[in-house]
Coordinates of C-alpha atoms in Angstrom, one line a residue:
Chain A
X251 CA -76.4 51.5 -131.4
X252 CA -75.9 48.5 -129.5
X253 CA -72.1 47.2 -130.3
X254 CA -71.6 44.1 -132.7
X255 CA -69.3 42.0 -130.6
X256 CA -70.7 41.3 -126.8
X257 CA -69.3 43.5 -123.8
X258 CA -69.7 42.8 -120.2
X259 CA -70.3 45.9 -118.3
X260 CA -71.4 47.3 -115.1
X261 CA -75.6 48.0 -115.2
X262 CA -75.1 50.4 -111.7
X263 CA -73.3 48.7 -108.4
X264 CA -75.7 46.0 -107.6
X265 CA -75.9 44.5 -111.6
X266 CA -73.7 43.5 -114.5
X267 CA -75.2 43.6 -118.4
X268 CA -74.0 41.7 -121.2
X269 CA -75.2 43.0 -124.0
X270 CA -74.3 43.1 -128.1
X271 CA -75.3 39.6 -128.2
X272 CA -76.9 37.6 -131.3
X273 CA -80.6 36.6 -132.0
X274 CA -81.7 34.3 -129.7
X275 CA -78.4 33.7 -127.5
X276 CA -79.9 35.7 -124.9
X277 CA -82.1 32.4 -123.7
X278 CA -79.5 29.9 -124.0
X279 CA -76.8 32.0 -122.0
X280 CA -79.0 32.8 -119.2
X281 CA -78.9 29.0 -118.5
X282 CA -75.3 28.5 -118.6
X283 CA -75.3 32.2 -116.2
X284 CA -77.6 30.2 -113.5
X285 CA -75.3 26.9 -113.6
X286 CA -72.1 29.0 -113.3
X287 CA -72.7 31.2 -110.3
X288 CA -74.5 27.9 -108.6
X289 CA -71.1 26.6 -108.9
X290 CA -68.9 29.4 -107.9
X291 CA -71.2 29.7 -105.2
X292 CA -72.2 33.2 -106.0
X293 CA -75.3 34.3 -104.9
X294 CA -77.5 36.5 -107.8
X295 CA -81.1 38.0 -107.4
X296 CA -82.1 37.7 -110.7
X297 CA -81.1 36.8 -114.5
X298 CA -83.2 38.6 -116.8
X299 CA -83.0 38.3 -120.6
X300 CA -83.4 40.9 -122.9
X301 CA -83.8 40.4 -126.4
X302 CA -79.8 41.2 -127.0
X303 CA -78.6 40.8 -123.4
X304 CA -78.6 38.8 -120.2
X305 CA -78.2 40.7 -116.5
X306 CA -77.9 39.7 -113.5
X307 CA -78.7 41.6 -110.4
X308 CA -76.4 40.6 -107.6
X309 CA -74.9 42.0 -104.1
X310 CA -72.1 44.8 -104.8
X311 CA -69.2 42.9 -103.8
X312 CA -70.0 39.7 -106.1
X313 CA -69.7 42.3 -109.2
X314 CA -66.0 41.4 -110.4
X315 CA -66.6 37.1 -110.0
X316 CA -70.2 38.0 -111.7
X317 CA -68.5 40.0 -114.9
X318 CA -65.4 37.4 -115.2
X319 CA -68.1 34.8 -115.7
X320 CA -69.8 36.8 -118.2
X321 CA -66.8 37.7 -119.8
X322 CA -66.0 34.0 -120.1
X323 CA -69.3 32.7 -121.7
X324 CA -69.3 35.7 -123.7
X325 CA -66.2 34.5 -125.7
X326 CA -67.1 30.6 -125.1
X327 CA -70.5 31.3 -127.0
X328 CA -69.1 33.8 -129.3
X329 CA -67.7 30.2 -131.2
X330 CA -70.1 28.1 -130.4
X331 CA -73.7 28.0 -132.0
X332 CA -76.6 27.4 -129.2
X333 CA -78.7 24.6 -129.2
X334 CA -82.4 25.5 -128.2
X335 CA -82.8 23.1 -125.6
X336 CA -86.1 24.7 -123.9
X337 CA -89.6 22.5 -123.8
X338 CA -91.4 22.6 -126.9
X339 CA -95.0 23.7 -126.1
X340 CA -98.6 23.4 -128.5
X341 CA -100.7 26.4 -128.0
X342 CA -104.5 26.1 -129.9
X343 CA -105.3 29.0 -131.5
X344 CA -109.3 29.8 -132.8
X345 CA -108.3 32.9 -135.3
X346 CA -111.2 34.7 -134.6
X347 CA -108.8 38.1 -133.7
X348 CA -110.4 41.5 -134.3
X349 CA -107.4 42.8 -136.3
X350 CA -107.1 39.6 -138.4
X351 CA -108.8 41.1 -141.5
X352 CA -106.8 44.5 -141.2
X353 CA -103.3 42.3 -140.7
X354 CA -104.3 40.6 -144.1
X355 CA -104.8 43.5 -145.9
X356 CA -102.1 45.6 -144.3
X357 CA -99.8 42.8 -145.8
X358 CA -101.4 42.1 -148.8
X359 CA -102.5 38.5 -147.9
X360 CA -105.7 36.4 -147.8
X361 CA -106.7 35.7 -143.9
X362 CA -106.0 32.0 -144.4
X363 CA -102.6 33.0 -145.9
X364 CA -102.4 34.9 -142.2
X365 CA -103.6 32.3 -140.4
X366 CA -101.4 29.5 -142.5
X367 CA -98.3 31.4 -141.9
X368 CA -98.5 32.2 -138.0
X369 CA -99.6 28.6 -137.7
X370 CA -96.9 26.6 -139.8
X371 CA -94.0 28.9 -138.3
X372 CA -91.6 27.6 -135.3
X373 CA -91.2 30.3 -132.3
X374 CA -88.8 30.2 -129.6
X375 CA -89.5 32.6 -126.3
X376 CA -86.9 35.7 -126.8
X377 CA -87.3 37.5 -123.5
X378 CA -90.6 37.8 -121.2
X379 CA -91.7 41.3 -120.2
X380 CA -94.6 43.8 -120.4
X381 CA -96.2 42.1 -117.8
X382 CA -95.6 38.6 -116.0
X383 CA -95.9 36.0 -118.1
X384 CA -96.0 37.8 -121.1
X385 CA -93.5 36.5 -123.9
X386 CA -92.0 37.8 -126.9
X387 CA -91.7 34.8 -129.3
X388 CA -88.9 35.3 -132.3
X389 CA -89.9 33.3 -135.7
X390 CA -93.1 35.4 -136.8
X391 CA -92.2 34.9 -141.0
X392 CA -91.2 38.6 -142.2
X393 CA -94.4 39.0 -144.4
X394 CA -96.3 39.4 -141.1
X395 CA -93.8 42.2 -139.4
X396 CA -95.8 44.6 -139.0
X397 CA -95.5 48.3 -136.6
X398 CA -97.6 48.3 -133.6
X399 CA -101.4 49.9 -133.8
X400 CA -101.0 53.4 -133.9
X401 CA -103.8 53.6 -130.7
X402 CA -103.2 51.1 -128.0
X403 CA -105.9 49.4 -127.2
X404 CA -107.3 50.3 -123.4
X405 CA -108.3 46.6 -122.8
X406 CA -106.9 43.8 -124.4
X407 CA -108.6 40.0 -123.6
X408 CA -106.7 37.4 -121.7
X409 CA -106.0 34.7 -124.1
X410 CA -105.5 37.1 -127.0
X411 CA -102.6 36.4 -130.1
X412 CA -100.9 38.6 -131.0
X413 CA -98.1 39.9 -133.7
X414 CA -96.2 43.5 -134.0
X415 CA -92.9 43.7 -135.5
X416 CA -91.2 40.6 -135.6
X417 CA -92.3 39.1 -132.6
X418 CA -95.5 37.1 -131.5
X419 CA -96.9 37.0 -128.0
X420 CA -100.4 35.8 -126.3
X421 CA -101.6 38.3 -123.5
X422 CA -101.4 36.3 -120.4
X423 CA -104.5 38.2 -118.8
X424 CA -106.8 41.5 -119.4
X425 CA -104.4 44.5 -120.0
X426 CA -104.0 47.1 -122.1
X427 CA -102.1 46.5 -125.5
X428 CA -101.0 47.8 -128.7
X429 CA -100.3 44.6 -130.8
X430 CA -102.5 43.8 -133.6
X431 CA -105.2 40.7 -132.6
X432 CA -105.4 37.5 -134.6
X433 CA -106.4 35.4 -132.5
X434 CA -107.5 33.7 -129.0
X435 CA -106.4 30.7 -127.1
X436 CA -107.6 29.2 -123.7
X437 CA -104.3 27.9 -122.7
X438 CA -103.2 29.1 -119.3
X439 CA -100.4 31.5 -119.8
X440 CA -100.0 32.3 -116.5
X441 CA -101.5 31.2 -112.9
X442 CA -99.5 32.8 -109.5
X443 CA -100.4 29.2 -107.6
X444 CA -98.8 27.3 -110.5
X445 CA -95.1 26.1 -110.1
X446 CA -93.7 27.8 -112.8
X447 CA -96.0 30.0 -112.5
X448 CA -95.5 30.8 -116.7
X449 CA -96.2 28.8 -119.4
X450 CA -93.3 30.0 -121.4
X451 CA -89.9 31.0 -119.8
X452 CA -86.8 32.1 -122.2
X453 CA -85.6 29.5 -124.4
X454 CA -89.3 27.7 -124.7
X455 CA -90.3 26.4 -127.8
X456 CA -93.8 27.4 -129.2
X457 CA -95.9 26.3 -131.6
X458 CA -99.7 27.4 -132.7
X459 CA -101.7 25.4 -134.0
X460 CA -105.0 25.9 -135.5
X461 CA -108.3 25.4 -134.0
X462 CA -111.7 24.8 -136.1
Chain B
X7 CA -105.6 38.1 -86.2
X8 CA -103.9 41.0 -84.3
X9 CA -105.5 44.5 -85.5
X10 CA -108.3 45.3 -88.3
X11 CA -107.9 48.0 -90.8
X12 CA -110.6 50.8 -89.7
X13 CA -109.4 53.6 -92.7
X14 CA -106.8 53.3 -95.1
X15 CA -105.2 56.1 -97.5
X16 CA -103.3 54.7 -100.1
X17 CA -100.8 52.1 -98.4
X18 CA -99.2 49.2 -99.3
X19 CA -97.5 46.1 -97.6
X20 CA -94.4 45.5 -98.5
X21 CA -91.7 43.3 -97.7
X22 CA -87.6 43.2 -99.6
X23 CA -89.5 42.0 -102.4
X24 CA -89.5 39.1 -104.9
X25 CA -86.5 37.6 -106.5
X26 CA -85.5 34.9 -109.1
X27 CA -88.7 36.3 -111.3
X28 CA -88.3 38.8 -113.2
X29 CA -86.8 36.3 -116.3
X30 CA -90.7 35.7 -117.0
X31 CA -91.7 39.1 -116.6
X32 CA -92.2 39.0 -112.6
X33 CA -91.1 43.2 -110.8
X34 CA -88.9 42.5 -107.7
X35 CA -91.1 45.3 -106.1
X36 CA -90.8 45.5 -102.2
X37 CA -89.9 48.5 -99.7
X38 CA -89.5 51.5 -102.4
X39 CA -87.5 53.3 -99.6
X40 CA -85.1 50.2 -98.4
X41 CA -83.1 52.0 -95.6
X42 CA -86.0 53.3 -94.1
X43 CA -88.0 49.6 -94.3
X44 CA -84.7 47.5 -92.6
X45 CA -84.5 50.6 -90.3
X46 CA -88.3 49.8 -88.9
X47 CA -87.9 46.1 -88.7
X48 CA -84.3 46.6 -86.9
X49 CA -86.1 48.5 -84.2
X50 CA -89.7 46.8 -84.3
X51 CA -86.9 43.4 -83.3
X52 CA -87.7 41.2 -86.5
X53 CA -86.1 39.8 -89.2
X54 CA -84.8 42.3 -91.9
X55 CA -87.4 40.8 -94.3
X56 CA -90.7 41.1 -92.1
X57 CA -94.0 42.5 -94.5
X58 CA -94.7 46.0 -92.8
X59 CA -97.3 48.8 -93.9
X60 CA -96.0 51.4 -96.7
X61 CA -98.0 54.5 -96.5
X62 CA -98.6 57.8 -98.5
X63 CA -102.1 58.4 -97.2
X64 CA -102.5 57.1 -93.7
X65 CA -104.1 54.3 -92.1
X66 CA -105.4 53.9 -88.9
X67 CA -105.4 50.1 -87.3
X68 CA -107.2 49.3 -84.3
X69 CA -105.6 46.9 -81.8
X70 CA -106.5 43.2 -80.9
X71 CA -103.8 42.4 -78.6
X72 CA -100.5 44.0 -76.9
X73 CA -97.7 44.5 -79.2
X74 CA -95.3 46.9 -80.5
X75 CA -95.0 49.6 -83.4
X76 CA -92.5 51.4 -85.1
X77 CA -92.6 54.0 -87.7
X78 CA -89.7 55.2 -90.2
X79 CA -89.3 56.9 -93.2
X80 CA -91.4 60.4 -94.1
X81 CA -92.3 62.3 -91.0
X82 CA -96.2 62.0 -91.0
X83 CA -98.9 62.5 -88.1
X84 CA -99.4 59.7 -85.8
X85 CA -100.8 59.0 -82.9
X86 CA -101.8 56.1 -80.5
X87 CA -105.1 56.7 -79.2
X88 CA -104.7 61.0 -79.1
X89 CA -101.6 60.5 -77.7
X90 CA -98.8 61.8 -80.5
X91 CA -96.6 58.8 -81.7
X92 CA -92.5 59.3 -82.5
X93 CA -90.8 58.2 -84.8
X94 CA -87.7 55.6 -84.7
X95 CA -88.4 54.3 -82.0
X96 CA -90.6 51.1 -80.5
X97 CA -93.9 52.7 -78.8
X98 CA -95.9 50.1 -76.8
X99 CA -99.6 49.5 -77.8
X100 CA -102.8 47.4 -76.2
X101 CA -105.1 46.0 -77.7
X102 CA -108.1 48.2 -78.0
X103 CA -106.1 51.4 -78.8
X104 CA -106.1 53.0 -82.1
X105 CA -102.7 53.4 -84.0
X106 CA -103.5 56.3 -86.7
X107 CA -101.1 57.5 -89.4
X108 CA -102.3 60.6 -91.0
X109 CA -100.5 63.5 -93.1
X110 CA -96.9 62.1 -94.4
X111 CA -94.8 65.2 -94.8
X112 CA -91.1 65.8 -95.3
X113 CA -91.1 62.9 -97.6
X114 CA -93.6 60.5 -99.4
X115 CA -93.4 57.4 -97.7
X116 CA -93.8 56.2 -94.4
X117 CA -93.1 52.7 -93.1
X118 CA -95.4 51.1 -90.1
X119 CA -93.7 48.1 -88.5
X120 CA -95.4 45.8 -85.9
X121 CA -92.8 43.5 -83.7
X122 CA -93.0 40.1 -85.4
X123 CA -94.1 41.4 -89.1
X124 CA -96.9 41.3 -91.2
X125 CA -97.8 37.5 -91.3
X126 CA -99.7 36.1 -94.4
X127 CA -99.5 33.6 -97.0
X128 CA -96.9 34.5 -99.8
X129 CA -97.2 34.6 -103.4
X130 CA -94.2 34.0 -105.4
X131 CA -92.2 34.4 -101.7
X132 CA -93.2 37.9 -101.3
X133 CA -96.1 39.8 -99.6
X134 CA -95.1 42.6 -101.4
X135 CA -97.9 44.6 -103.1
X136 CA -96.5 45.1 -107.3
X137 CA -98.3 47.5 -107.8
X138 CA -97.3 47.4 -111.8
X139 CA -98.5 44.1 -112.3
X140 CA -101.3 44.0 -109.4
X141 CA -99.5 41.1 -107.4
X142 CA -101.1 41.8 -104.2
X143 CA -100.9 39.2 -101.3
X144 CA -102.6 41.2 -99.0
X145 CA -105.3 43.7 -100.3
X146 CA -105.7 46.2 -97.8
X147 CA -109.2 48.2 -97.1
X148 CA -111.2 49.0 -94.5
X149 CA -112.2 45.6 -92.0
X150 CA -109.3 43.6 -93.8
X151 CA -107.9 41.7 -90.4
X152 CA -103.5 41.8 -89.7
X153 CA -102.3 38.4 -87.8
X154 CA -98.6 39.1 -86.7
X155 CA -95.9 36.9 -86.8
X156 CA -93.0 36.2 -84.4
X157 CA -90.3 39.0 -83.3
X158 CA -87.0 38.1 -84.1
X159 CA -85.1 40.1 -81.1
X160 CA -85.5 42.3 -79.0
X161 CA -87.0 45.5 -80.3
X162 CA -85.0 48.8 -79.4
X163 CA -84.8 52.8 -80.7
X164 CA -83.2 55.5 -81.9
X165 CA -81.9 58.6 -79.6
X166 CA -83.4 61.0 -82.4
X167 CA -85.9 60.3 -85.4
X168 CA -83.9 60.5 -88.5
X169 CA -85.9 61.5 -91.7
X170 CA -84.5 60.2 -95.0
X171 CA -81.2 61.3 -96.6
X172 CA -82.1 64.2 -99.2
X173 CA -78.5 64.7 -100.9
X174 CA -77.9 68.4 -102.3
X175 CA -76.5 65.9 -105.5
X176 CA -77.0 62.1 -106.1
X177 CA -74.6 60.2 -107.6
X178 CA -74.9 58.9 -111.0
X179 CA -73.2 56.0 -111.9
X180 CA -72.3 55.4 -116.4
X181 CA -75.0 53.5 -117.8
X182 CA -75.1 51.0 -120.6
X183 CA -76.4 53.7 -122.9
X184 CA -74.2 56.3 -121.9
X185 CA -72.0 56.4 -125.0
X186 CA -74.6 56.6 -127.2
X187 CA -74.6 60.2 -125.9
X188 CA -72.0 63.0 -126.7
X189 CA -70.6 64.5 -123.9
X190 CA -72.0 68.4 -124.4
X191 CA -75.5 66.0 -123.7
X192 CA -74.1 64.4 -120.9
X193 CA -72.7 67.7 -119.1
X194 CA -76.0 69.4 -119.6
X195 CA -78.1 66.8 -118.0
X196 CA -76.1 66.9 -115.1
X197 CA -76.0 71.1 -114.8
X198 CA -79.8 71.6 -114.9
X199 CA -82.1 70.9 -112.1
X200 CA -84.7 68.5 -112.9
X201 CA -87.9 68.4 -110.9
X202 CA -90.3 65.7 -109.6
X203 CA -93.1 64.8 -111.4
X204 CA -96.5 64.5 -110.0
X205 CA -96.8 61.1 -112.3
X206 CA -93.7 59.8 -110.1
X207 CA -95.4 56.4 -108.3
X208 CA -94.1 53.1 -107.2
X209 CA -92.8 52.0 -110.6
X210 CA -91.1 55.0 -111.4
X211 CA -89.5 58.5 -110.3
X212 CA -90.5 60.5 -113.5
X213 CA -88.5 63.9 -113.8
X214 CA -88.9 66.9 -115.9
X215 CA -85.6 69.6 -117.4
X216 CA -85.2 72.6 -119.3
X217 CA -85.3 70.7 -123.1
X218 CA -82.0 68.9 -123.6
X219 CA -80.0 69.4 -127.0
X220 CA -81.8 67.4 -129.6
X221 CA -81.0 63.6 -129.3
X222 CA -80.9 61.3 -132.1
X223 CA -81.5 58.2 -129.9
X224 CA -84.6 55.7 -130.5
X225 CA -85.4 52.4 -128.7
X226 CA -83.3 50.1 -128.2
X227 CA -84.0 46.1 -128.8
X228 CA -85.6 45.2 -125.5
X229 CA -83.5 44.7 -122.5
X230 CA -83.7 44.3 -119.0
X231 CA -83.8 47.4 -116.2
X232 CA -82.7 47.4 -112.5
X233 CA -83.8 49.6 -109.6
X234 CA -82.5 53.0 -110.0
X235 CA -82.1 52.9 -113.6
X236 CA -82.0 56.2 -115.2
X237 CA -84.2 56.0 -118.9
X238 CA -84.4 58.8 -121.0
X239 CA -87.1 59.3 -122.8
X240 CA -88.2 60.2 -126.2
X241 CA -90.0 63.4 -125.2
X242 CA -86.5 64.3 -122.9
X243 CA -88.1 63.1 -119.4
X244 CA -85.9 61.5 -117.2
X245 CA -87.6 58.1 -115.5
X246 CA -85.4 56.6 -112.4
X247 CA -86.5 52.5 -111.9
X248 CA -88.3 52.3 -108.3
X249 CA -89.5 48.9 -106.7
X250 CA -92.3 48.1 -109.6
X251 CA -90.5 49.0 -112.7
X252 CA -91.4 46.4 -115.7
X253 CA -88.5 43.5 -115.6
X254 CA -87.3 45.1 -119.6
X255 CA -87.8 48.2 -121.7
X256 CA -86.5 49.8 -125.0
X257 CA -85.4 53.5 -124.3
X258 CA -81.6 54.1 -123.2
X259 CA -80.4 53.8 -119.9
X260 CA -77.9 56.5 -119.8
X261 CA -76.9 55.8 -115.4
X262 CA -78.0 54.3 -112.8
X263 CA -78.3 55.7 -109.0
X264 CA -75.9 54.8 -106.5
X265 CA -78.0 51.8 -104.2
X266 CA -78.5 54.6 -101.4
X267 CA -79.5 57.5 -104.0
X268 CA -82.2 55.4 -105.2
X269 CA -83.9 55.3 -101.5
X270 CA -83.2 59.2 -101.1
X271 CA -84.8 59.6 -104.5
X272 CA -87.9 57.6 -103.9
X273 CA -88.5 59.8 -100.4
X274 CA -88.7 63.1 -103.1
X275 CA -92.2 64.6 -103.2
X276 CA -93.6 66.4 -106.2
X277 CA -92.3 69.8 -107.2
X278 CA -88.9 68.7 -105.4
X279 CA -85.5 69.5 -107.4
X280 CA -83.3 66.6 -107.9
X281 CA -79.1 67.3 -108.8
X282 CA -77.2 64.5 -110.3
X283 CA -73.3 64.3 -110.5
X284 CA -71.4 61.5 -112.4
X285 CA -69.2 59.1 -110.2
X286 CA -66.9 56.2 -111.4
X287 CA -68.6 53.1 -112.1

């Protein structure tokens, strides 16, 4: 298991992993990561957050500046609670999912008691991953947590909602999936010729609200 | 436009890759065999990131105009015309002539450099082909057209053609999992052989063991992997992070590949044993 206090360690020459941090830190320290190797001047490839952890690839000899930042933040935000200080985005949701009915059931709701609770609830982007774009949003309310289906679907629909465990997501574009469908939005998720290219980044605020 | 594509096996073009995206779920992807890639464009006379031809299959490319072409990595069947073509080293070629990769052998990946580089418009700074998330700048089939950029020096080669390095062990570095394992695991996974997987591809080396002392593990909460990554799985495979591994993933990282190991490991075909030995982090 994952350890309860945060730990800086080495993720192979080239990266350095953070990880044993709380729900939804990850986001919030990623930014404060970015802004303290622009000013030490320390050049990184990436800063990638996980859903417990932040890491950040870099060139082999910037490994010991790279961990004593980490291992400064680490304590700095062990004291400090994290504003969410991401953009706050509307996404319009027709709940028209193909699961929808078997969601209700599976959690002994109605479909509008569904459909009320993913709508009224506040989500912030935990990490992105699966495929580009694609975001795992923390605040689903616990009577939707649900496993995943136990057959991935082969093809699931740009555009789709989606819910499986505690997170929410929407697919950004056609691929296969195994969360269960509630819903569909047109909102653009994800275009490669858009700067960001993503709708939601960690950190983002989401919100879905309900479309006749 | 420079030379047009007249056959084309599977083949990719890749450059170092794409950075700063893999927060929103962007693979770095580029060269899957990095020594062999800078290796091309050092002799080819370009810049160290100039897009070049990956190939497993072949390709043959017919000629516009004069330039220059180098090939690395996997030993492989070439030739200009039915002249044979060496490797490591910059061959001169006219326009008109036919420049035909065939069989890659010794290996799995050959890399086909042009002096000046693949030139075509980026997408997220890269014209590397992901082939995880089907980012592909420049599709590549037969009649698609190659305009070449500038050369960067002066192109040059090698006394000999070196293949790839293929260590007797590769050095395995403590993951962030590691100590979620006890060490009677640990020992065994590095005294077995493990052998490559046919399923091995861009996104990952997958490799297969004698069954490994019953585990207790499960996934993790989601975290982020890096290039030569070493996940175990559920079912006790291993799965080494190449250029198009997904930016995060759940099951335990239990090393990671020195940088150079992961290059040696991506030029291992099918069937080929892989050793491991642990090394000080």
């Amino acid at each position: 298991m994952p350890p309860e206090s945060p730990r800086v360690v080495a993720y192979g020459y080239a990266a350095s992993i953070i990880d044993g941090l709380g729900a939804g830190v990850a986001a919030a320290l990623r930014d404060s990561v970015v802004h303290a190797c622009a000013a030490e001047q320390l050049v990184v490839t990436d800063v990638v957050v996980g859903a417990r952890s932040v890491v950040v690839t870099h060139d082999s000899t910037a490994a010991p500046a790279i961990r004593e930042i980490l291992q400064h933040l680490s304590t700095h935000f062990a004291t400090h609670s994290i504003p969410t200080n991401g953009p706050m985005i509307e996404i319009a949701v027709r709940y028209d999912g193909d699961d929808l009915h078997d969601v209700a059931e599976h959690c002994g709701l109605s479909v509008n008691d569904v459909v009320a609770l993913h709508s009224a609830a506040a989500y912030v982007v935990e990490f992105c991953g699966f495929s580009p774009g694609f975001a795992y949003l923390a605040g689903l309310p616990t009577s939707l947590h649900l496993p995943r289906r136990a057959t991935p679907r082969p093809r699931v629909p740009r555009g789709a909602v989606a819910i499986a465990a505690t997170y929410s997501a929407v697919y950004p574009r056609e691929s296969p999936g195994g969360w269960h469908l509630i819903g569909t939005t047109t909102h653009e998720l994800w275009d490669i010729a858009r700067t960001p290219p993503a709708a939601l980044a960690p950190g983002t605020s989401v919100r879905f609200v309900q479309m006749p | 436009m420079t030379m047009i594509v007249e056959r084309v096996g599977l083949t990719t073009v890749q450059d170092f890759g794409r950075s700063g995206w893999a927060h929103i779920g962007v693979p770095h992807s580029g060269a899957a065999d990095r020594t062999s890639f800078l290796l091309a464009n050092r002799l080819a006379g370009n810049a160290p990131n100039a897009a070049m031809f990956e190939t497993s299959g072949g390709i043959a490319l017919r000629m516009l105009a004069d330039t220059a072409v180098v090939i690395t990595g996997a030993d492989c069947d070439a030739t200009i015309d039915d002249r044979p073509l060496s490797r490591c080293k910059a061959t001169r070629v006219r326009a008109g002539q036919l420049v035909h990769i065939y069989r890659v052998h010794t290996g799995v990946r050959s890399y086909v450099a042009f002096a000046g580089g693949i030139g075509a418009p980026h997408q997220l700074g890269s014209l590397s082909h992901d082939t995880l998330s089907d980012i592909a700048p420049l599709r590549l089939t037969v009649g698609t057209t190659i305009t070449l950029g500038v050369t960067h020096h002066a192109s040059s080669s090698l006394d000999i053609s070196v293949n790839p390095r293929s260590s007797a062990r590769l050095g395995l570095i403590r993951g962030p999992h590691y100590d979620l394992f006890d060490i009677k695991f640990l020992e065994q996974l590095v005294h077995q052989p493990w052998r490559v997987s046919s399923e091995s591809s861009r996104i990952g080396i997958r490799l297969r063991g004698a069954p490994l002392p019953h585990g207790e593990w499960h996934e993790l909460p989601s975290f982020p992997l890096v290039r030569g990554a070493v996940q175990i799985t559920p079912g006790g495979e291993l799965v080494v992070m190449l250029a198009d591994h997904p930016t995060t993933g759940g099951y335990p990282v239990i090393g990671v590949l020195a940088t150079a190991d992961v290059d040696d490991v991506a030029q291992r075909p099918a069937e080929h044993t892989v050793a491991w030995s642990w090394i000080a982090r």
